[in-house]
mmCIF file of C-alpha atoms (C1' of nucleotides) in Angstrom:
data_model
loop_
_atom_site.group_PDB
_atom_site.id
_atom_site.type_symbol
_atom_site.label_atom_id
_atom_site.label_comp_id
_atom_site.label_asym_id
_atom_site.label_seq_id
_atom_site.Cartn_x
_atom_site.Cartn_y
_atom_site.Cartn_z
ATOM 1 C CA MET A 8 0.000 0.000 0.000
ATOM 2 C CA ALA A 9 1.266 3.371 -0.947
ATOM 3 C CA ARG A 10 2.241 5.409 2.057
ATOM 4 C CA LYS A 11 2.478 8.997 1.053
ATOM 5 C CA TYR A 12 1.172 12.045 2.791
ATOM 6 C CA ILE A 13 -1.691 12.632 5.149
ATOM 7 C CA ASP A 14 -4.900 13.236 3.241
ATOM 8 C CA ASN A 15 -5.625 16.615 4.629
ATOM 9 C CA PRO A 16 -7.620 17.580 1.552
ATOM 10 C CA ASN A 17 -5.148 20.227 0.458
ATOM 11 C CA THR A 18 -1.813 18.940 1.570
ATOM 12 C CA CYS A 19 -1.364 16.707 -1.404
ATOM 13 C CA SER A 20 -2.022 19.271 -4.067
ATOM 14 C CA LEU A 21 0.183 21.701 -2.199
ATOM 15 C CA VAL A 22 2.958 19.157 -2.316
ATOM 16 C CA HIS A 23 2.394 18.874 -6.013
ATOM 17 C CA THR A 24 2.628 22.620 -6.480
ATOM 18 C CA MET A 25 5.845 22.700 -4.500
ATOM 19 C CA ASN A 26 7.277 19.903 -6.572
ATOM 20 C CA ILE A 27 6.610 22.009 -9.640
ATOM 21 C CA ILE A 28 7.684 25.474 -8.551
ATOM 22 C CA GLY A 29 9.165 25.176 -5.088
ATOM 23 C CA ASN A 30 12.811 25.793 -5.772
ATOM 24 C CA LYS A 31 15.323 28.551 -6.146
ATOM 25 C CA TRP A 32 14.870 29.474 -9.791
ATOM 26 C CA LYS A 33 11.446 28.592 -11.089
ATOM 27 C CA PRO A 34 9.443 31.340 -9.409
ATOM 28 C CA ILE A 35 11.960 33.862 -10.721
ATOM 29 C CA ILE A 36 11.633 32.546 -14.237
ATOM 30 C CA LEU A 37 7.848 32.648 -14.061
ATOM 31 C CA TYR A 38 7.868 36.152 -12.702
ATOM 32 C CA LEU A 39 10.218 37.453 -15.372
ATOM 33 C CA LEU A 40 8.069 35.913 -18.070
ATOM 34 C CA SER A 41 4.911 37.447 -16.674
ATOM 35 C CA SER A 42 5.543 40.565 -18.752
ATOM 36 C CA GLY A 43 5.937 38.697 -22.021
ATOM 37 C CA SER A 44 8.097 36.191 -23.845
ATOM 38 C CA ILE A 45 11.853 36.257 -23.365
ATOM 39 C CA ARG A 46 14.689 34.575 -25.206
ATOM 40 C CA PHE A 47 16.965 32.031 -23.621
ATOM 41 C CA GLY A 48 20.027 34.218 -23.646
ATOM 42 C CA MET A 49 18.142 37.130 -22.175
ATOM 43 C CA LEU A 50 16.853 35.000 -19.320
ATOM 44 C CA ASN A 51 20.430 34.037 -18.697
ATOM 45 C CA THR A 52 21.360 37.696 -18.559
ATOM 46 C CA LEU A 53 18.432 38.640 -16.364
ATOM 47 C CA ILE A 54 19.276 35.948 -13.839
ATOM 48 C CA PRO A 55 23.010 36.490 -13.704
ATOM 49 C CA THR A 56 23.727 33.883 -11.057
ATOM 50 C CA ILE A 57 22.184 30.911 -12.837
ATOM 51 C CA SER A 58 24.302 28.676 -15.017
ATOM 52 C CA LYS A 59 23.257 27.789 -18.536
ATOM 53 C CA LYS A 60 22.976 24.153 -17.659
ATOM 54 C CA VAL A 61 20.647 24.745 -14.757
ATOM 55 C CA LEU A 62 18.605 27.293 -16.693
ATOM 56 C CA THR A 63 18.121 24.820 -19.522
ATOM 57 C CA ASN A 64 17.072 22.243 -17.023
ATOM 58 C CA GLN A 65 14.573 24.451 -15.222
ATOM 59 C CA LEU A 66 13.034 25.582 -18.492
ATOM 60 C CA LYS A 67 12.652 21.990 -19.621
ATOM 61 C CA GLU A 68 10.963 20.984 -16.409
ATOM 62 C CA LEU A 69 8.612 23.937 -16.523
ATOM 63 C CA GLU A 70 7.770 23.086 -20.114
ATOM 64 C CA ASN A 71 7.109 19.467 -19.191
ATOM 65 C CA ASP A 72 4.814 20.559 -16.402
ATOM 66 C CA GLY A 73 2.840 22.668 -18.844
ATOM 67 C CA LEU A 74 3.856 26.056 -17.491
ATOM 68 C CA LEU A 75 6.026 27.260 -20.356
ATOM 69 C CA LEU A 76 5.701 27.438 -24.086
ATOM 70 C CA ARG A 77 8.941 27.035 -26.022
ATOM 71 C CA GLN A 78 9.058 28.570 -29.472
ATOM 72 C CA SER A 79 12.075 27.748 -31.558
ATOM 73 C CA PHE A 80 12.651 29.821 -34.708
ATOM 74 C CA ALA A 81 14.499 28.367 -37.655
ATOM 75 C CA GLU A 82 17.110 31.096 -37.787
ATOM 76 C CA ILE A 83 20.855 31.321 -37.623
ATOM 77 C CA PRO A 84 21.977 32.057 -35.000
ATOM 78 C CA PRO A 85 19.143 30.229 -33.303
ATOM 79 C CA ARG A 86 16.346 32.016 -31.512
ATOM 80 C CA VAL A 87 14.193 30.420 -28.827
ATOM 81 C CA GLU A 88 11.510 32.291 -26.972
ATOM 82 C CA TYR A 89 9.831 31.224 -23.782
ATOM 83 C CA SER A 90 6.431 32.375 -22.598
ATOM 84 C CA LEU A 91 3.873 31.458 -19.972
ATOM 85 C CA THR A 92 0.967 29.147 -20.645
ATOM 86 C CA GLU A 93 -2.504 29.830 -19.295
ATOM 87 C CA LYS A 94 -1.777 27.381 -16.521
ATOM 88 C CA ALA A 95 1.209 29.450 -15.454
ATOM 89 C CA VAL A 96 -0.708 32.710 -15.669
ATOM 90 C CA GLY A 97 -3.181 31.229 -13.217
ATOM 91 C CA LEU A 98 -0.363 30.782 -10.776
ATOM 92 C CA LEU A 99 0.781 34.392 -10.765
ATOM 93 C CA PRO A 100 -1.713 35.697 -8.176
ATOM 94 C CA ALA A 101 -0.543 33.084 -5.705
ATOM 95 C CA LEU A 102 3.080 33.968 -6.363
ATOM 96 C CA ARG A 103 2.215 37.593 -5.812
ATOM 97 C CA MET A 104 0.723 36.695 -2.436
ATOM 98 C CA LEU A 105 3.864 34.844 -1.467
ATOM 99 C CA SER A 106 6.046 37.819 -2.253
ATOM 100 C CA ASP A 107 3.673 40.201 -0.510
ATOM 101 C CA TRP A 108 3.810 37.954 2.506
ATOM 102 C CA ALA A 109 7.598 38.136 2.636
ATOM 103 C CA ASN A 110 7.487 41.906 2.442
ATOM 104 C CA GLU A 111 5.059 42.051 5.342
ATOM 105 C CA ALA A 112 6.530 39.286 7.441
ATOM 106 C CA TYR A 113 10.129 40.422 7.118
ATOM 107 C CA PRO A 114 9.895 44.211 6.832
ATOM 108 C CA GLU A 115 13.370 44.555 8.289
ATOM 109 C CA MET A 116 14.863 42.934 5.226
ATOM 110 C CA LYS A 117 13.600 45.337 2.594
ATOM 111 C CA PHE A 118 15.357 43.044 0.125
ATOM 112 C CA GLU A 119 17.886 45.703 -0.574
ATOM 113 C CA GLU A 120 20.506 43.307 -1.782
ATOM 114 C CA CYS A 121 18.502 42.727 -4.881
ATOM 115 C CA ARG A 122 20.030 45.494 -6.901
ATOM 116 C CA ILE A 123 21.321 44.562 -10.307
ATOM 117 C CA VAL A 124 24.103 45.912 -12.409
ATOM 118 C CA GLU A 125 23.197 48.398 -15.119
ATOM 119 C CA LYS A 126 23.762 45.879 -17.854
ATOM 120 C CA GLU A 127 20.972 43.656 -16.645
ATOM 121 C CA LYS A 128 18.792 46.563 -15.695
ATOM 122 C CA SER A 129 18.770 48.093 -19.149
ATOM 123 C CA ALA A 130 18.352 44.672 -20.683
ATOM 124 C CA TYR A 131 15.303 44.185 -18.542
ATOM 125 C CA ASN A 132 13.916 47.604 -19.369
ATOM 126 C CA ASN A 133 14.258 46.811 -23.049
ATOM 127 C CA ILE A 134 12.215 43.697 -22.486
ATOM 128 C CA LEU A 135 9.500 45.697 -20.833
ATOM 129 C CA LYS A 136 9.457 48.330 -23.575
ATOM 130 C CA LYS A 137 9.208 45.818 -26.371
ATOM 131 C CA MET B 115 29.171 44.831 -6.413
ATOM 132 C CA ALA B 116 26.585 42.303 -5.412
ATOM 133 C CA ARG B 117 25.049 40.605 -8.390
ATOM 134 C CA LYS B 118 21.919 38.911 -7.299
ATOM 135 C CA TYR B 119 18.539 38.855 -8.906
ATOM 136 C CA ILE B 120 16.788 41.256 -11.178
ATOM 137 C CA ASP B 121 14.974 43.879 -9.155
ATOM 138 C CA ASN B 122 11.566 43.231 -10.517
ATOM 139 C CA PRO B 123 9.958 44.618 -7.389
ATOM 140 C CA ASN B 124 8.580 41.289 -6.274
ATOM 141 C CA THR B 125 11.060 38.764 -7.475
ATOM 142 C CA CYS B 126 13.365 39.178 -4.549
ATOM 143 C CA SER B 127 10.817 38.741 -1.816
ATOM 144 C CA LEU B 128 9.421 35.779 -3.700
ATOM 145 C CA VAL B 129 12.858 34.236 -3.688
ATOM 146 C CA HIS B 130 12.977 34.796 0.026
ATOM 147 C CA THR B 131 9.638 33.098 0.545
ATOM 148 C CA MET B 132 10.794 30.152 -1.500
ATOM 149 C CA ASN B 133 13.973 29.907 0.492
ATOM 150 C CA ILE B 134 11.845 29.637 3.606
ATOM 151 C CA ILE B 135 9.057 27.288 2.549
ATOM 152 C CA GLY B 136 9.864 26.066 -0.946
ATOM 153 C CA ASN B 137 10.777 22.496 -0.325
ATOM 154 C CA LYS B 138 9.292 19.073 0.048
ATOM 155 C CA TRP B 139 8.317 19.074 3.691
ATOM 156 C CA LYS B 140 7.765 22.535 5.044
ATOM 157 C CA PRO B 141 4.411 23.300 3.436
ATOM 158 C CA ILE B 142 3.125 19.977 4.720
ATOM 159 C CA ILE B 143 4.266 20.757 8.226
ATOM 160 C CA LEU B 144 2.668 24.187 8.131
ATOM 161 C CA TYR B 145 -0.568 22.797 6.790
ATOM 162 C CA LEU B 146 -0.780 20.096 9.439
ATOM 163 C CA LEU B 147 -0.166 22.646 12.162
ATOM 164 C CA SER B 148 -2.841 24.946 10.837
ATOM 165 C CA SER B 149 -5.429 23.096 12.906
ATOM 166 C CA GLY B 150 -3.497 23.431 16.167
ATOM 167 C CA SER B 151 -0.321 22.433 17.918
ATOM 168 C CA ILE B 152 1.096 18.957 17.372
ATOM 169 C CA ARG B 153 3.793 16.999 19.137
ATOM 170 C CA PHE B 154 7.018 15.950 17.499
ATOM 171 C CA GLY B 155 6.226 12.263 17.493
ATOM 172 C CA MET B 156 2.784 12.861 16.072
ATOM 173 C CA LEU B 157 4.183 14.919 13.233
ATOM 174 C CA ASN B 158 6.491 12.027 12.548
ATOM 175 C CA THR B 159 3.502 9.708 12.428
ATOM 176 C CA LEU B 160 1.430 12.046 10.296
ATOM 177 C CA ILE B 161 4.197 12.362 7.725
ATOM 178 C CA PRO B 162 5.180 8.740 7.534
ATOM 179 C CA THR B 163 7.828 9.152 4.856
ATOM 180 C CA ILE B 164 9.969 11.730 6.640
ATOM 181 C CA SER B 165 12.901 10.664 8.762
ATOM 182 C CA LYS B 166 13.352 11.948 12.289
ATOM 183 C CA LYS B 167 16.543 13.705 11.370
ATOM 184 C CA VAL B 168 15.005 15.593 8.508
ATOM 185 C CA LEU B 169 11.892 16.420 10.513
ATOM 186 C CA THR B 170 14.020 17.808 13.328
ATOM 187 C CA ASN B 171 15.924 19.842 10.808
ATOM 188 C CA GLN B 172 12.875 21.275 9.082
ATOM 189 C CA LEU B 173 11.283 22.182 12.395
ATOM 190 C CA LYS B 174 14.430 23.956 13.499
ATOM 191 C CA GLU B 175 14.638 25.954 10.304
ATOM 192 C CA LEU B 176 10.997 26.927 10.489
ATOM 193 C CA GLU B 177 11.510 27.984 14.083
ATOM 194 C CA ASN B 178 14.546 30.046 13.149
ATOM 195 C CA ASP B 179 12.581 31.758 10.403
ATOM 196 C CA GLY B 180 9.908 32.685 12.910
ATOM 197 C CA LEU B 181 7.178 30.427 11.583
ATOM 198 C CA LEU B 182 7.002 27.923 14.411
ATOM 199 C CA LEU B 183 6.778 28.084 18.154
ATOM 200 C CA ARG B 184 8.462 25.250 20.014
ATOM 201 C CA GLN B 185 7.142 24.489 23.483
ATOM 202 C CA SER B 186 9.107 22.017 25.512
ATOM 203 C CA PHE B 187 7.445 20.628 28.654
ATOM 204 C CA ALA B 188 9.509 19.433 31.581
ATOM 205 C CA GLU B 189 7.999 15.971 31.698
ATOM 206 C CA ILE B 190 9.210 12.443 31.486
ATOM 207 C CA PRO B 191 8.986 11.138 28.844
ATOM 208 C CA PRO B 192 9.567 14.491 27.180
ATOM 209 C CA ARG B 193 6.846 16.396 25.407
ATOM 210 C CA VAL B 194 7.445 19.042 22.778
ATOM 211 C CA GLU B 195 4.649 20.819 20.964
ATOM 212 C CA TYR B 196 4.934 22.810 17.803
ATOM 213 C CA SER B 197 2.511 25.492 16.692
ATOM 214 C CA LEU B 198 2.286 28.239 14.113
ATOM 215 C CA THR B 199 3.264 31.814 14.836
ATOM 216 C CA GLU B 200 1.248 34.761 13.558
ATOM 217 C CA LYS B 201 3.723 35.091 10.733
ATOM 218 C CA ALA B 202 2.989 31.566 9.635
ATOM 219 C CA VAL B 203 -0.751 32.030 9.923
ATOM 220 C CA GLY B 204 -0.412 34.930 7.511
ATOM 221 C CA LEU B 205 1.054 32.556 5.010
ATOM 222 C CA LEU B 206 -1.798 30.085 5.020
ATOM 223 C CA PRO B 207 -4.038 31.892 2.502
ATOM 224 C CA ALA B 208 -1.227 31.899 -0.034
ATOM 225 C CA LEU B 209 -0.598 28.214 0.567
ATOM 226 C CA ARG B 210 -4.277 27.580 0.090
ATOM 227 C CA MET B 211 -4.126 29.355 -3.254
ATOM 228 C CA LEU B 212 -1.207 27.217 -4.325
ATOM 229 C CA SER B 213 -3.047 24.036 -3.552
ATOM 230 C CA ASP B 214 -6.225 25.292 -5.210
ATOM 231 C CA TRP B 215 -4.169 26.087 -8.267
ATOM 232 C CA ALA B 216 -2.845 22.524 -8.461
ATOM 233 C CA ASN B 217 -6.349 21.139 -8.209
ATOM 234 C CA GLU B 218 -7.506 23.343 -11.066
ATOM 235 C CA ALA B 219 -4.439 23.113 -13.236
ATOM 236 C CA TYR B 220 -4.052 19.349 -12.954
ATOM 237 C CA PRO B 221 -7.638 18.076 -12.612
ATOM 238 C CA GLU B 222 -6.627 14.761 -14.126
ATOM 239 C CA MET B 223 -4.472 13.999 -11.115
ATOM 240 C CA LYS B 224 -7.117 14.180 -8.430
ATOM 241 C CA PHE B 225 -4.237 13.440 -6.063
ATOM 242 C CA GLU B 226 -5.609 10.033 -5.390
ATOM 243 C CA GLU B 227 -2.299 8.606 -4.329
ATOM 244 C CA CYS B 228 -2.518 10.605 -1.182
ATOM 245 C CA ARG B 229 -4.328 7.984 0.833
ATOM 246 C CA ILE B 230 -2.872 7.124 4.174
ATOM 247 C CA VAL B 231 -2.966 4.017 6.250
ATOM 248 C CA GLU B 232 -5.573 3.803 8.965
ATOM 249 C CA LYS B 233 -3.047 4.246 11.713
ATOM 250 C CA GLU B 234 -2.127 7.721 10.565
ATOM 251 C CA LYS B 235 -5.690 8.552 9.666
ATOM 252 C CA SER B 236 -7.034 7.889 13.140
ATOM 253 C CA ALA B 237 -4.070 9.668 14.656
ATOM 254 C CA TYR B 238 -4.872 12.676 12.562
ATOM 255 C CA ASN B 239 -8.553 12.539 13.446
ATOM 256 C CA ASN B 240 -7.643 12.514 17.107
ATOM 257 C CA ILE B 241 -5.610 15.639 16.555
ATOM 258 C CA LEU B 242 -8.537 17.343 14.935
ATOM 259 C CA LYS B 243 -10.952 16.303 17.709
ATOM 260 C CA LYS B 244 -8.694 17.542 20.477
ATOM 261 C "C1'" DA C 115 16.628 -5.855 36.292
ATOM 262 C "C1'" DA C 116 14.733 -5.098 31.860
ATOM 263 C "C1'" DT C 117 11.799 -2.667 28.871
ATOM 264 C "C1'" DA C 118 8.943 0.996 26.880
ATOM 265 C "C1'" DG C 119 8.164 5.643 25.708
ATOM 266 C "C1'" DT C 120 9.754 10.469 23.895
ATOM 267 C "C1'" DG C 121 12.463 13.801 21.505
ATOM 268 C "C1'" DG C 122 16.027 14.121 20.030
ATOM 269 C "C1'" DT C 123 21.700 13.724 18.363
ATOM 270 C "C1'" DA C 124 25.970 11.735 15.963
ATOM 271 C "C1'" DA C 125 28.366 9.468 12.527
ATOM 272 C "C1'" DC C 126 28.136 7.785 8.294
ATOM 273 C "C1'" DT C 127 26.456 6.857 3.494
ATOM 274 C "C1'" DA C 128 23.781 7.766 -0.674
ATOM 275 C "C1'" DA C 129 21.551 10.503 -3.822
ATOM 276 C "C1'" DA C 130 20.277 14.737 -5.919
ATOM 277 C "C1'" DA C 131 21.274 19.221 -7.393
ATOM 278 C "C1'" DA C 132 24.274 22.656 -8.886
ATOM 279 C "C1'" DG C 133 28.519 24.585 -10.827
ATOM 280 C "C1'" DT C 134 32.439 24.687 -14.448
ATOM 281 C "C1'" DA C 135 34.609 24.585 -18.647
ATOM 282 C "C1'" DA C 136 34.949 23.143 -23.035
ATOM 283 C "C1'" DC C 137 32.499 22.062 -27.146
ATOM 284 C "C1'" DT C 138 28.944 22.113 -31.202
ATOM 285 C "C1'" DA C 139 26.183 23.542 -35.542
ATOM 286 C "C1'" DA C 140 25.128 26.804 -38.886
ATOM 287 C "C1'" DT C 141 25.544 31.132 -41.034
ATOM 288 C "C1'" DG C 142 26.780 36.146 -41.864
ATOM 289 C "C1'" DG C 143 30.168 39.504 -42.030
ATOM 290 C "C1'" DC C 144 35.060 40.996 -42.441
ATOM 291 C "C1'" DG D 267 39.636 31.530 -44.021
ATOM 292 C "C1'" DC D 268 38.409 33.321 -39.418
ATOM 293 C "C1'" DC D 269 35.627 35.132 -35.930
ATOM 294 C "C1'" DA D 270 31.173 36.169 -33.706
ATOM 295 C "C1'" DT D 271 26.615 34.782 -32.393
ATOM 296 C "C1'" DT D 272 22.933 31.625 -30.058
ATOM 297 C "C1'" DA D 273 21.046 27.872 -27.630
ATOM 298 C "C1'" DG D 274 22.217 24.613 -26.046
ATOM 299 C "C1'" DT D 275 25.094 19.705 -24.657
ATOM 300 C "C1'" DT D 276 28.686 16.822 -22.429
ATOM 301 C "C1'" DA D 277 31.734 15.288 -19.013
ATOM 302 C "C1'" DC D 278 33.306 16.134 -14.776
ATOM 303 C "C1'" DT D 279 33.606 17.952 -9.926
ATOM 304 C "C1'" DT D 280 31.662 20.001 -5.860
ATOM 305 C "C1'" DT D 281 28.064 21.049 -2.776
ATOM 306 C "C1'" DT D 282 23.793 20.269 -0.698
ATOM 307 C "C1'" DT D 283 20.260 17.471 0.927
ATOM 308 C "C1'" DA D 284 18.333 13.278 2.498
ATOM 309 C "C1'" DG D 285 18.350 8.711 4.559
ATOM 310 C "C1'" DT D 286 20.066 4.965 7.979
ATOM 311 C "C1'" DT D 287 21.346 3.133 12.091
ATOM 312 C "C1'" DA D 288 22.629 3.329 16.574
ATOM 313 C "C1'" DC D 289 22.543 5.756 20.678
ATOM 314 C "C1'" DC D 290 21.189 8.895 24.926
ATOM 315 C "C1'" DA D 291 18.523 10.712 29.141
ATOM 316 C "C1'" DC D 292 14.987 9.973 32.367
ATOM 317 C "C1'" DT D 293 11.245 7.723 34.560
ATOM 318 C "C1'" DA D 294 7.291 4.356 35.163
ATOM 319 C "C1'" DT D 295 5.855 -0.064 34.613
ATOM 320 C "C1'" DT D 296 6.427 -5.106 34.483
#
DNA sequence: AATAGTGGTAACTAAAAAGTAACTAATGGC
DNA sequence: GCCATTAGTTACTTTTTAGTTACCACTATT
């Protein structure tokens, strides 16, 4: 007999959600994509501390879980754009609540270490303008 | 200069939230405790697949992050009860949204594998009755 | 005198995740 | 002919996380 988690009616689906997005990078990726599609290389620039290998991996997993759409253009050099699916868009309000919670619960942090260098900043602004 | 994450105003606090609760066990622990305080051994029974060491560890981290209150009673055999802090209670609505999202986004799953053996079930019911 | 019950800890091993550096294919431009 | 560009992949190492087993302290019960 399968012994998994207690069947508190919501625990199990919560576990599932955490399996899908509960790690270091995925919420960031989803949040960045919430303002439109972004290319692979640009994601790599926007998240300067992630390695290509891990980024590739996270994107693949998100795609497999139905949260990302991967569009590959037959160009040289190659172009691949990632965007959110409807499923992922439905997740954004919950992610927003989680970040609001952190702001409220840890006001002393102010998350001031989250500055970025100008290179990434202007790259990101270009994304938004597009 | 610190290179961290893009300063999309919410990305950073979201990262912080995920650092605190974004793993396999913590959301389960928080959800179980949402109906009242529970003893260490009972948590271990309610989450049959966690090891004592990992449970201890998760509880400590949650306590350090201000989400759990640990009450140790001077009895023999020892009794230690864990309960949610206000901070943690403020997180519950967001967790609820995450689990609702999974139910909607993956209706085909129905999370039917989440049955538990009778032993844990009755233990959990006793908790709820208390 | 031995055992059960509770909430752990310590030492060790195994597995998973992440990081690093070099490499690739195809084409356009110099 | 050579370099740059993009979106990866491969092989390898390091770090992090999780799991296992044995053990402890203290008392009541058998």
